Coordinates of C-alpha atoms and ligand atoms in Angstrom, one line a residue:
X1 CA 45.9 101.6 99.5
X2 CA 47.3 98.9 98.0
X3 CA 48.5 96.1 101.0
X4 CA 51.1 93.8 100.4
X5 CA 53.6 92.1 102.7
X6 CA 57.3 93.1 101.7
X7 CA 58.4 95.4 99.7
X8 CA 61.8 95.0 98.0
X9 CA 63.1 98.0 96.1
X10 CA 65.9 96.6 93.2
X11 CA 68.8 98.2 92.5
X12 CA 70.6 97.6 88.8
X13 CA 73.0 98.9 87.6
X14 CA 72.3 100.5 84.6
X15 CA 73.7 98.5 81.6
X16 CA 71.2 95.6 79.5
X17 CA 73.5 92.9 80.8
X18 CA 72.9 94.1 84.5
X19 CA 69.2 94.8 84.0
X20 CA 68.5 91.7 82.9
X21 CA 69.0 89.3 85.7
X22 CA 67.4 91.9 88.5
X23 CA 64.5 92.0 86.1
X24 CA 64.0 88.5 85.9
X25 CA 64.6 88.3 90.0
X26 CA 62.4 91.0 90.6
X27 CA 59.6 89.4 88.3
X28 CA 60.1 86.1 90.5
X29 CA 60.0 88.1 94.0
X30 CA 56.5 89.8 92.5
X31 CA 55.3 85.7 91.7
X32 CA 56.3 84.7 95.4
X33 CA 54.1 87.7 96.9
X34 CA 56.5 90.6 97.5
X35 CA 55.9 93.9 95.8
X36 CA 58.8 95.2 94.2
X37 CA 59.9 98.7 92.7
X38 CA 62.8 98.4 90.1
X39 CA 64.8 102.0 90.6
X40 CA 66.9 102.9 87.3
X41 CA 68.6 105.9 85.8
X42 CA 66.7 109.1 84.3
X43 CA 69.2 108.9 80.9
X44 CA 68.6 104.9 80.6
X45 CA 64.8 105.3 81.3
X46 CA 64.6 107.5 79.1
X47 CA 66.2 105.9 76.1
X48 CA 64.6 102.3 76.7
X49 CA 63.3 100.9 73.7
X50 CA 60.9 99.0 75.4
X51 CA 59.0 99.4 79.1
X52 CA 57.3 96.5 81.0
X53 CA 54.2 96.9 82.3
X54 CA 54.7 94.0 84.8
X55 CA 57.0 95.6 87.5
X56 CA 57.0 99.1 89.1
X57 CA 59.5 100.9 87.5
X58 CA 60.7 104.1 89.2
X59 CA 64.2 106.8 88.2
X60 CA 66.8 108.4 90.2
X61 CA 69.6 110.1 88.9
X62 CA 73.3 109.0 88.6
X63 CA 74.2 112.9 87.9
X64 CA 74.0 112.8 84.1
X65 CA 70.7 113.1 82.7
X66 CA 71.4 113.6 79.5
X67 CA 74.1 110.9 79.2
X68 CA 77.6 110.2 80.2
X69 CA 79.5 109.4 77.1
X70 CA 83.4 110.0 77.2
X71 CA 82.9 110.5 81.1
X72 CA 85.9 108.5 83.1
X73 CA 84.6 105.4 84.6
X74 CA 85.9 106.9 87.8
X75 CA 84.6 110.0 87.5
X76 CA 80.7 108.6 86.4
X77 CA 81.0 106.0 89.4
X78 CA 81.8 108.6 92.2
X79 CA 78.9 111.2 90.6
X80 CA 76.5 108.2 90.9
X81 CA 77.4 107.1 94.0
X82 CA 77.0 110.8 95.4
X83 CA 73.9 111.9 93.1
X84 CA 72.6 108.3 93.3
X85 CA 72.4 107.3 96.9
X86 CA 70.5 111.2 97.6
X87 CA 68.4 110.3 94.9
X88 CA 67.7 107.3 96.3
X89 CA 67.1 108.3 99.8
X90 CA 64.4 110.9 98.0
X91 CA 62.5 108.2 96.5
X92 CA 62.1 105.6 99.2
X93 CA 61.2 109.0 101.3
X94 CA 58.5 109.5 98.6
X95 CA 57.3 105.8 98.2
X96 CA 56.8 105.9 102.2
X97 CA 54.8 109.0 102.1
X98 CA 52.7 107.4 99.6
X99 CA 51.9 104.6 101.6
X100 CA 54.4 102.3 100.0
X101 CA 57.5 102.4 102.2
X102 CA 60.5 99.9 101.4
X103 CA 61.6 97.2 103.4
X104 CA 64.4 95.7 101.6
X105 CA 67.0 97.6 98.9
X106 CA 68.2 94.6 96.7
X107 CA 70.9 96.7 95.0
X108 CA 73.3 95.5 92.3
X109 CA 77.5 94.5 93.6
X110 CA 78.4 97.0 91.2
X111 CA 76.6 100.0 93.2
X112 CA 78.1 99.1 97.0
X113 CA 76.7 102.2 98.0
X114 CA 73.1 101.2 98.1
X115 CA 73.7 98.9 101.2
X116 CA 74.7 102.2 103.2
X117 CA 71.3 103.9 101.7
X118 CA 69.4 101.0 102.7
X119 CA 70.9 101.1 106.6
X120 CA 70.7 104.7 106.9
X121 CA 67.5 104.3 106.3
X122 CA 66.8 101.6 108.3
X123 CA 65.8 98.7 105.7
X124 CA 67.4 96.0 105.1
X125 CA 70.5 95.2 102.5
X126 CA 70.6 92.6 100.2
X127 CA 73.4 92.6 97.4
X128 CA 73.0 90.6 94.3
X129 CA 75.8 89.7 92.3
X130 CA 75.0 89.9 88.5
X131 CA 77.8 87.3 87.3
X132 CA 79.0 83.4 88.4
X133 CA 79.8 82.5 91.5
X134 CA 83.3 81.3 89.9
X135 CA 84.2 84.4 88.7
X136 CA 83.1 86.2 92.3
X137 CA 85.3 83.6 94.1
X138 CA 88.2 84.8 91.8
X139 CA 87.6 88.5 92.7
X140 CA 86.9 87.7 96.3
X141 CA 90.5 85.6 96.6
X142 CA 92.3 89.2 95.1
X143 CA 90.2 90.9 97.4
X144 CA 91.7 88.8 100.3
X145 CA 95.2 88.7 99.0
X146 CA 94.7 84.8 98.5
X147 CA 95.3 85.7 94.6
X148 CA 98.7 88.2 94.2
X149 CA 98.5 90.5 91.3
X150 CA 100.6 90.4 88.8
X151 CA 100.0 86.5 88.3
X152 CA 103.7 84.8 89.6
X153 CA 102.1 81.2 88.6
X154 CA 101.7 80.2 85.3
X155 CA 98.6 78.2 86.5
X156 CA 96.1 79.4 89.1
X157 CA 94.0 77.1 92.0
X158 CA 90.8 78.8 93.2
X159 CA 88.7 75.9 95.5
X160 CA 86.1 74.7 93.6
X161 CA 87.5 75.7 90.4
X162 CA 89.7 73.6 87.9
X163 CA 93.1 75.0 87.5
X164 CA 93.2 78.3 85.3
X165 CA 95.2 79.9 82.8
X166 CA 95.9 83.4 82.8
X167 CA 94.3 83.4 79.7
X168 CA 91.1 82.0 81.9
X169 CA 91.0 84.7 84.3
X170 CA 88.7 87.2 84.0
X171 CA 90.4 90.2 81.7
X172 CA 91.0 92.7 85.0
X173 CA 92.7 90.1 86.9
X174 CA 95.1 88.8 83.9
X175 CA 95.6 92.2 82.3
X176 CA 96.5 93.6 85.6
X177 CA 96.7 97.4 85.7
X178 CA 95.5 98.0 82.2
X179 CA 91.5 98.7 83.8
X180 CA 92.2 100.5 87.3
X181 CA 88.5 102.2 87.7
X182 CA 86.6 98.3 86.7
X183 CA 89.3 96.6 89.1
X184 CA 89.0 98.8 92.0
X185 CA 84.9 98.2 91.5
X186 CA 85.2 94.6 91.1
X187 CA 87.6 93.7 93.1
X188 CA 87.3 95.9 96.2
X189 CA 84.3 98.0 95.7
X190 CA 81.9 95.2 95.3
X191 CA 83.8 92.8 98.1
X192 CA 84.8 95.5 101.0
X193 CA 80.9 95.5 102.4
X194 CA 79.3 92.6 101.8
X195 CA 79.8 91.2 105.2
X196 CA 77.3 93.9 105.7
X197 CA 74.6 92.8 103.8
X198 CA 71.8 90.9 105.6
X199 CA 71.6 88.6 102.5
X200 CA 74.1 88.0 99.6
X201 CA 72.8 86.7 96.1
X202 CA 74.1 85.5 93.1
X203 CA 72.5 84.8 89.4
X204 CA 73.7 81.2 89.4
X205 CA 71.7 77.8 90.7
X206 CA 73.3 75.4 93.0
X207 CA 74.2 72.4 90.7
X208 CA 75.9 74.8 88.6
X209 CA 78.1 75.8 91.0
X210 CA 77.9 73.8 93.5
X211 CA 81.6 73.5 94.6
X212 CA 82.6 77.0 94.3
X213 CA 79.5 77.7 96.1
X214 CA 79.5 75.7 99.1
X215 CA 83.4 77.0 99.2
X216 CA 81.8 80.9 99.1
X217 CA 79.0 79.6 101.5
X218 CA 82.0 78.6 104.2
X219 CA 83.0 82.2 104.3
X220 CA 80.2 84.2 103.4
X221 CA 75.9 83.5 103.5
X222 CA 75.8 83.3 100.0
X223 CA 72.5 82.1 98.1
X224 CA 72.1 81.0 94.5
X225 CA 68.5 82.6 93.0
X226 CA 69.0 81.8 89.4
X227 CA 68.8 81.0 86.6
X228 CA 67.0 84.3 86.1
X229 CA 65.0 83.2 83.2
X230 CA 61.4 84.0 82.9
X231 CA 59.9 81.1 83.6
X232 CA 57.7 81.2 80.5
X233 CA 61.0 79.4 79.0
X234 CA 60.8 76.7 82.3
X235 CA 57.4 76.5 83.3
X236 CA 53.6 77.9 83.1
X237 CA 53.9 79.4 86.7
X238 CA 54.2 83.4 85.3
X239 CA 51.7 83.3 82.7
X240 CA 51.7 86.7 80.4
X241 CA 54.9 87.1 81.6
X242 CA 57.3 88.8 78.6
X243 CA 60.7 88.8 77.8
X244 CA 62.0 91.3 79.3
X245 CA 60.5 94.6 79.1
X246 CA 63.5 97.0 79.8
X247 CA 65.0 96.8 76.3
X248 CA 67.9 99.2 75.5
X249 CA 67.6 98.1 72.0
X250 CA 64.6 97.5 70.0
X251 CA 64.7 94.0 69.4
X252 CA 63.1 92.6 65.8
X253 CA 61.1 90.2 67.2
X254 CA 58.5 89.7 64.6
X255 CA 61.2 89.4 61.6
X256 CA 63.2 86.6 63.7
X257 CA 60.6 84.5 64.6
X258 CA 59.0 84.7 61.2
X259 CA 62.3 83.3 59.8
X260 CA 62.7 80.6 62.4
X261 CA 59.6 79.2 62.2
X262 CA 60.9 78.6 58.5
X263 CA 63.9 76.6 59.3
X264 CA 64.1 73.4 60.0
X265 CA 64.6 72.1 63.6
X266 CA 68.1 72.8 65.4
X267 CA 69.7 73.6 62.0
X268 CA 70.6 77.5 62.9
X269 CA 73.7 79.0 64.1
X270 CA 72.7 81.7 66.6
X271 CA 75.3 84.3 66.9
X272 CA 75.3 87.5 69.5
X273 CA 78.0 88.9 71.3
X274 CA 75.8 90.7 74.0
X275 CA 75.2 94.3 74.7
X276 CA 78.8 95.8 75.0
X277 CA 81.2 94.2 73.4
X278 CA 83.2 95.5 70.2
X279 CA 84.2 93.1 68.3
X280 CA 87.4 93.9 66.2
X281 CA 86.7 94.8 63.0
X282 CA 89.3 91.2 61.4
X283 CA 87.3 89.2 64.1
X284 CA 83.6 90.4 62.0
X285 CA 85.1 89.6 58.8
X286 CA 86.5 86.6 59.9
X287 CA 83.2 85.5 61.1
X288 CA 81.7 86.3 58.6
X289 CA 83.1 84.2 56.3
X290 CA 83.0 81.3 58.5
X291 CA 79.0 81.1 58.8
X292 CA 79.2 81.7 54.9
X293 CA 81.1 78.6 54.2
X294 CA 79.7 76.4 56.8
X295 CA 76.7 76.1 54.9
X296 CA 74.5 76.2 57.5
X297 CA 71.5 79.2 58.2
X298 CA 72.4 81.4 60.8
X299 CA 70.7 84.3 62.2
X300 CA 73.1 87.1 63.6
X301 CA 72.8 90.0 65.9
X302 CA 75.1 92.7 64.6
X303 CA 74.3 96.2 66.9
X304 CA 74.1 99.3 65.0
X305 CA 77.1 100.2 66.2
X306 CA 78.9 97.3 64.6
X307 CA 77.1 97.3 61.3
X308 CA 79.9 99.1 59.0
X309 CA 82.8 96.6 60.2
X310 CA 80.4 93.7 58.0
X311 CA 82.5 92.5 54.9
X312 CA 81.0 94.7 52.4
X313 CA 79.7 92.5 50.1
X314 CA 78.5 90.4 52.8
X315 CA 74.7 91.1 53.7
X316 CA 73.7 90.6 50.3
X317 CA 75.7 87.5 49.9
X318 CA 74.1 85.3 52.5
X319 CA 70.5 86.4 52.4
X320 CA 69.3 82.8 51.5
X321 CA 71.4 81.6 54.4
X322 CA 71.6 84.3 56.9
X323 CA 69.5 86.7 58.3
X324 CA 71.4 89.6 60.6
X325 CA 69.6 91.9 62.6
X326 CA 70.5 94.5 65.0
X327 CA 68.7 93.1 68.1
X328 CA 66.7 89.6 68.7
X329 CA 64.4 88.6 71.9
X330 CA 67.4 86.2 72.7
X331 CA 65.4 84.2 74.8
X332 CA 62.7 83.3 72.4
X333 CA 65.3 82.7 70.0
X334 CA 67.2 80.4 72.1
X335 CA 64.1 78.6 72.9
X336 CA 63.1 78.3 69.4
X337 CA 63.2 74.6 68.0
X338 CA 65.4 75.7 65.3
X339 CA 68.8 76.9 66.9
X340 CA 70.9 74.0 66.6
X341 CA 73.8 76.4 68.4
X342 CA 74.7 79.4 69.8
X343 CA 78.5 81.3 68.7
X344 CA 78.7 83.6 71.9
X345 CA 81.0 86.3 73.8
X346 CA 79.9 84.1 77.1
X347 CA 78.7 87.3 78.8
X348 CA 77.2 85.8 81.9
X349 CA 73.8 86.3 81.1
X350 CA 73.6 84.5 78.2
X351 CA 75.8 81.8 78.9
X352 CA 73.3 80.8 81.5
X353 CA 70.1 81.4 78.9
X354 CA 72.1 79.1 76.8
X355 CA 72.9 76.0 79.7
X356 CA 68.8 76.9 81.1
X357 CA 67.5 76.5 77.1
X358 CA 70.2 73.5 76.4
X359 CA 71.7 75.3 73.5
X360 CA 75.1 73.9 72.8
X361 CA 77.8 76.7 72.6
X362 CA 80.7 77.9 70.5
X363 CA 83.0 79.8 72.9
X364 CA 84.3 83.1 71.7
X365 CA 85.0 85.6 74.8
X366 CA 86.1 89.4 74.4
X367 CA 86.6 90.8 77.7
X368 CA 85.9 90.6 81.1
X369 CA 84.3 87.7 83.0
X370 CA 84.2 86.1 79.8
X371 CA 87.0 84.0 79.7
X372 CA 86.6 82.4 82.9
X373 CA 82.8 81.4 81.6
X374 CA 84.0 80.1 78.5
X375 CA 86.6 78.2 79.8
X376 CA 84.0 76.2 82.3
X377 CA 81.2 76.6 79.6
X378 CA 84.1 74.0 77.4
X379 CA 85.5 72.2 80.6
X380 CA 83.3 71.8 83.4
X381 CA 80.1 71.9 82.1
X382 CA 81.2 70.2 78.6
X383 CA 78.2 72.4 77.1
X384 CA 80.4 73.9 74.2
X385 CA 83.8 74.4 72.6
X386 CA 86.2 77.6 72.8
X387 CA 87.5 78.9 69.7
X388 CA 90.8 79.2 69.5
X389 CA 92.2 82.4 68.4
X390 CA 95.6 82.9 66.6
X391 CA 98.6 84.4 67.6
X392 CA 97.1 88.2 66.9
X393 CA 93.9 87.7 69.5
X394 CA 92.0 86.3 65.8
X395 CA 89.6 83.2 65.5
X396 CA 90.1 82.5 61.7
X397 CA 87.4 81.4 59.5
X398 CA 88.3 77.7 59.6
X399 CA 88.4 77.4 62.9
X400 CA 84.9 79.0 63.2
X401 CA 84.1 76.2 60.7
X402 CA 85.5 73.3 62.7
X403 CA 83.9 74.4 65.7
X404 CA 80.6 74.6 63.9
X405 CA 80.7 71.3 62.4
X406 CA 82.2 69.7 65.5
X407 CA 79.0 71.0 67.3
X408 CA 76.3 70.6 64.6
X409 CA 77.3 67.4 62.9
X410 CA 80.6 65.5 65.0
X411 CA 80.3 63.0 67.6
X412 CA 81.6 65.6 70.1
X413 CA 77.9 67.9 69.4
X414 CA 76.0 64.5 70.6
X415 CA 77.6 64.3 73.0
X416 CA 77.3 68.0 74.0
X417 CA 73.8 67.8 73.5
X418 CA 73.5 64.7 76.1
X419 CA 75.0 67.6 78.6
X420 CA 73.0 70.4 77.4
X421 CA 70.1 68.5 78.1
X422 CA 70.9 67.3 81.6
X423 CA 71.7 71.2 82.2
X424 CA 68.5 72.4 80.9
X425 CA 66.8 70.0 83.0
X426 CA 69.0 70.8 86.1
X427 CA 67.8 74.6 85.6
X428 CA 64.3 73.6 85.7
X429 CA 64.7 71.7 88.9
X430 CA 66.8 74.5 90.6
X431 CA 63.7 77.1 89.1
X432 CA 60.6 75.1 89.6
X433 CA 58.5 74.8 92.9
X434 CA 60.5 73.5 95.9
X435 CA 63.9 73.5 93.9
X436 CA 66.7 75.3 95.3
X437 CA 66.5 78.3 93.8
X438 CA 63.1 78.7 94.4
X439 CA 63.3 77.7 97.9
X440 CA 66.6 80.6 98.7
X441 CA 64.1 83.2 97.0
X442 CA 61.0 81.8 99.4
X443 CA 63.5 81.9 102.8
X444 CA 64.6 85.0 102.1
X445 CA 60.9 86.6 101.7
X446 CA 59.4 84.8 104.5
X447 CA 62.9 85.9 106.4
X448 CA 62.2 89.4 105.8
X449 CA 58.7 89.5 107.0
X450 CA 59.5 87.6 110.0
X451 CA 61.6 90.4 111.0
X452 CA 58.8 93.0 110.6
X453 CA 58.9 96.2 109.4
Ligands
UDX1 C1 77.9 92.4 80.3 C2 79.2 91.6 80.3 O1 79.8 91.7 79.0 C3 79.0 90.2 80.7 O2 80.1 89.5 80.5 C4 78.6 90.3 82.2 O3 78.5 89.0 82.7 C5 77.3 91.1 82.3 O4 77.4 92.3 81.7 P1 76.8 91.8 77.9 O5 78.1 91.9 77.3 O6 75.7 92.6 77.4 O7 76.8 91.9 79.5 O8 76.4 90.2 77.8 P2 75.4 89.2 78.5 O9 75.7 89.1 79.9 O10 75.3 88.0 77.7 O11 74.0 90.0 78.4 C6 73.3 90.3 77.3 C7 71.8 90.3 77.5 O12 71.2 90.8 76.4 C8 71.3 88.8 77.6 O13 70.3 88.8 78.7 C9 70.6 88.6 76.3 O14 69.5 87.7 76.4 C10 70.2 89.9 75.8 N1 70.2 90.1 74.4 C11 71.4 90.0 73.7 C12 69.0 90.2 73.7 O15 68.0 90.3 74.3 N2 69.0 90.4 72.4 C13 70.2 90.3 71.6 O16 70.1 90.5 70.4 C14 71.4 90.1 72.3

């Protein structure tokens, strides 16, 4: 039997951009000593590209095995929540029976219900919070009633935070009403039991957010673990560690690194709008035509799904300039001496592979938490510019343009690179041995088997 001294059982839920972080945070929790069993989906195992060998991975059920395309949001939510957490129950049953029983469920904000598994069980309940601290604070202040929806101010003061624009809000707070299932989640699912939790995470580090955290840590035990980056991209600790290993989509790693290694160093626009977003069909044109005529390489990620809204003449157009695929390794890439920046959606995760990696970005959010990280990605952090859209919700072509050359050959990209650098460096700090991070992720082990089984 194999002996080990914690056992932490992770919780994701079951989207690429969700995966991810607990991934990298379960990979880090195995380096420390614990063993750890990652718990996903039958549909989503079953469809995964790509498997890691590294960590345990295990399946429950969320009630649709075979997928849950055009289900409600509400409707999938309350058949996970019911399917899931017996599920759930039936596995940590079996893992104890084997010899292997749980101590700790480490379960996503997003599934609330895994902290009531974890107590009828009698293990202990940590929730981990997939996106910033910022954007949390925002949710937690609706939650509270400290934020009233709709907006009455034109500008909005969250401690710790600079003052926001609607338009900076995350897209459930400042289109009020128009997402009811995601809102009730986000705002109330997620928040109503974390005073319940024995610890509360998030996939940040402490310089990042160090106001908004210590303002979060007044009210709540909060702890910043990130950035979840395998630390093959910060340090040597995790040796034969790779990417990521749970890949929805198959990612073309051999054709993007073959053509980076050609380019020369930090001359490539890196362009990827994560693993959700669909980007309006005038938005890909636009785009499109706005890497062409800056002259520069780029290498784009354009899903299958968003392949036939490409210009049509376009792919054949810009092969000596461009290369587009349908997925990259995204870290590797943005590690690669050759980006020189990085046009993003600012989904969480890769905002903060960007900041860890020092990539400078170009700003251009869709939905969601995005705003709010772009508008601290251009602000606070001074690691990028936001590209402005038009009247219609449209970034035109010469604005994409400006903002490339701004970053890639203006004064204000040295300057952004000075930051991106000190960020990169404040990462490593927060990652590496006795840093912040790394000391929250120690506590909490050495915490847990304090306490004893
Ligand atoms: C979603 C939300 O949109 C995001 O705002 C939220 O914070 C998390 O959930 P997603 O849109 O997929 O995520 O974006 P992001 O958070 O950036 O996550 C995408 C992940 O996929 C990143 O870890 C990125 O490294 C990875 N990726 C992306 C690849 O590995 N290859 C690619 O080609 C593109």
């Amino acid at each position: 039997m194999e002996t080990f001294e914690a056992h932490c059982l992770i919780l994701p839920y079951p989207v690429q951009g969700h995966i991810n972080p607990m991934l990298q945070f379960s990979k880090r929790l195995q380096h420390q000593g614990s063993k750890v069993t990652l718990a996903t989906t039958n549909y989503l195992f079953k469809t995964l590209q790509e498997v890691s060998g590294f960590i345990s991975v295990e399946t429950i059920s969320d009630g649709y095995d075979e997928g849950a395309n055009e289900i409600a949001e509400e409707t999938y939510l309350a058949m996970f929540q019911k399917v899931g957490s017996k599920t759930l129950t039936k596995l940590i049953l079996k893992l104890k029976d084997l010899g292997c029983p749980v101590d700790c469920i480490i379960y996503d904000a997003f599934l609330p219900w895994g902290l009531d598994v974890a107590k009828s069980l009698g293990l202990r309940a940590a929730v981990f919070f997939t996106q910033s601290c910022a954007v949390n604070n925002i949710y937690y202040h609706v939650y509270k009633g400290l934020l009233k929806l709709p907006l009455e101010e034109t500008k909005v003061q969250i401690p710790g935070l600079p003052p926001l624009l609607s338009s900076d809000l995350p897209s459930f707070v400042s289109s009020y009403g128009s997402y009811p299932a995601i809102f009730q989640l986000v705002v109330n699912d997620q928040m109503k039991n974390i005073g319940a939790a024995d610890w509360i995470f998030f996939n940040t580090f402490y310089m990042l957010e160090e106001q908004v955290n210590d303002w979060m840590a007044n009210v709540l035990p909060v702890k910043s673990i990130g950035p979840a980056i395998p630390s093959m991209y910060l340090d040597k600790r995790l040796e034969g560690d790779n990417q990521y290993g749970l890949n929805v989509f198959k990612p073309m790693t051999d054709t993007c690194m073959a053509w980076l290694n050609e380019r020369p160093k930090s001359s490539v626009i890196y362009v990827a709008f994560g693993s959700l977003a669909a980007v309006d069909a005038k938005q890909m044109e636009e785009l499109a035509w706005g890497l062409r005529t800056s002259n520069h390489h780029f290498l784009w990620v354009v899903r299958e799904s968003e392949t036939n809204k490409l210009p049509e003449d376009f792919t054949e157009e810009t092969s000596d300039k461009g290369l587009i695929v349908s997925w990259c390794p995204q870290l590797e890439v943005l590690a690669h001496k050759s980006i020189g920046c990085f046009i993003t959606h600012c989904g969480w995760n890769s905002t903060l592979e960007a900041l860890s990696l020092g990539v400078p970005m170009v700003a251009m959010p869709q939905w969601t938490d995005q705003s709010t990280n772009a508008k601290l990605v251009m602000d606070i952090w001074k690691m990028g510019i936001k590209a402005q859209q038009d009247a219609n919700g449209i970034v035109r072509r010469d604005v994409i343009g400006q903002c490339i050359s701004e970053l890639m050959e203006g004064a204000k990209g040295q300057e952004i690179s000075r930051n991106a650098k000190k960020w990169k460096d404040l990462a490593r700090e927060a990652f590496d041995e006795g840093g912040s991070s790394d000391e929250n992720i120690k506590d909490f082990l050495a915490k847990m088997i304090e306490s004893g089984r």
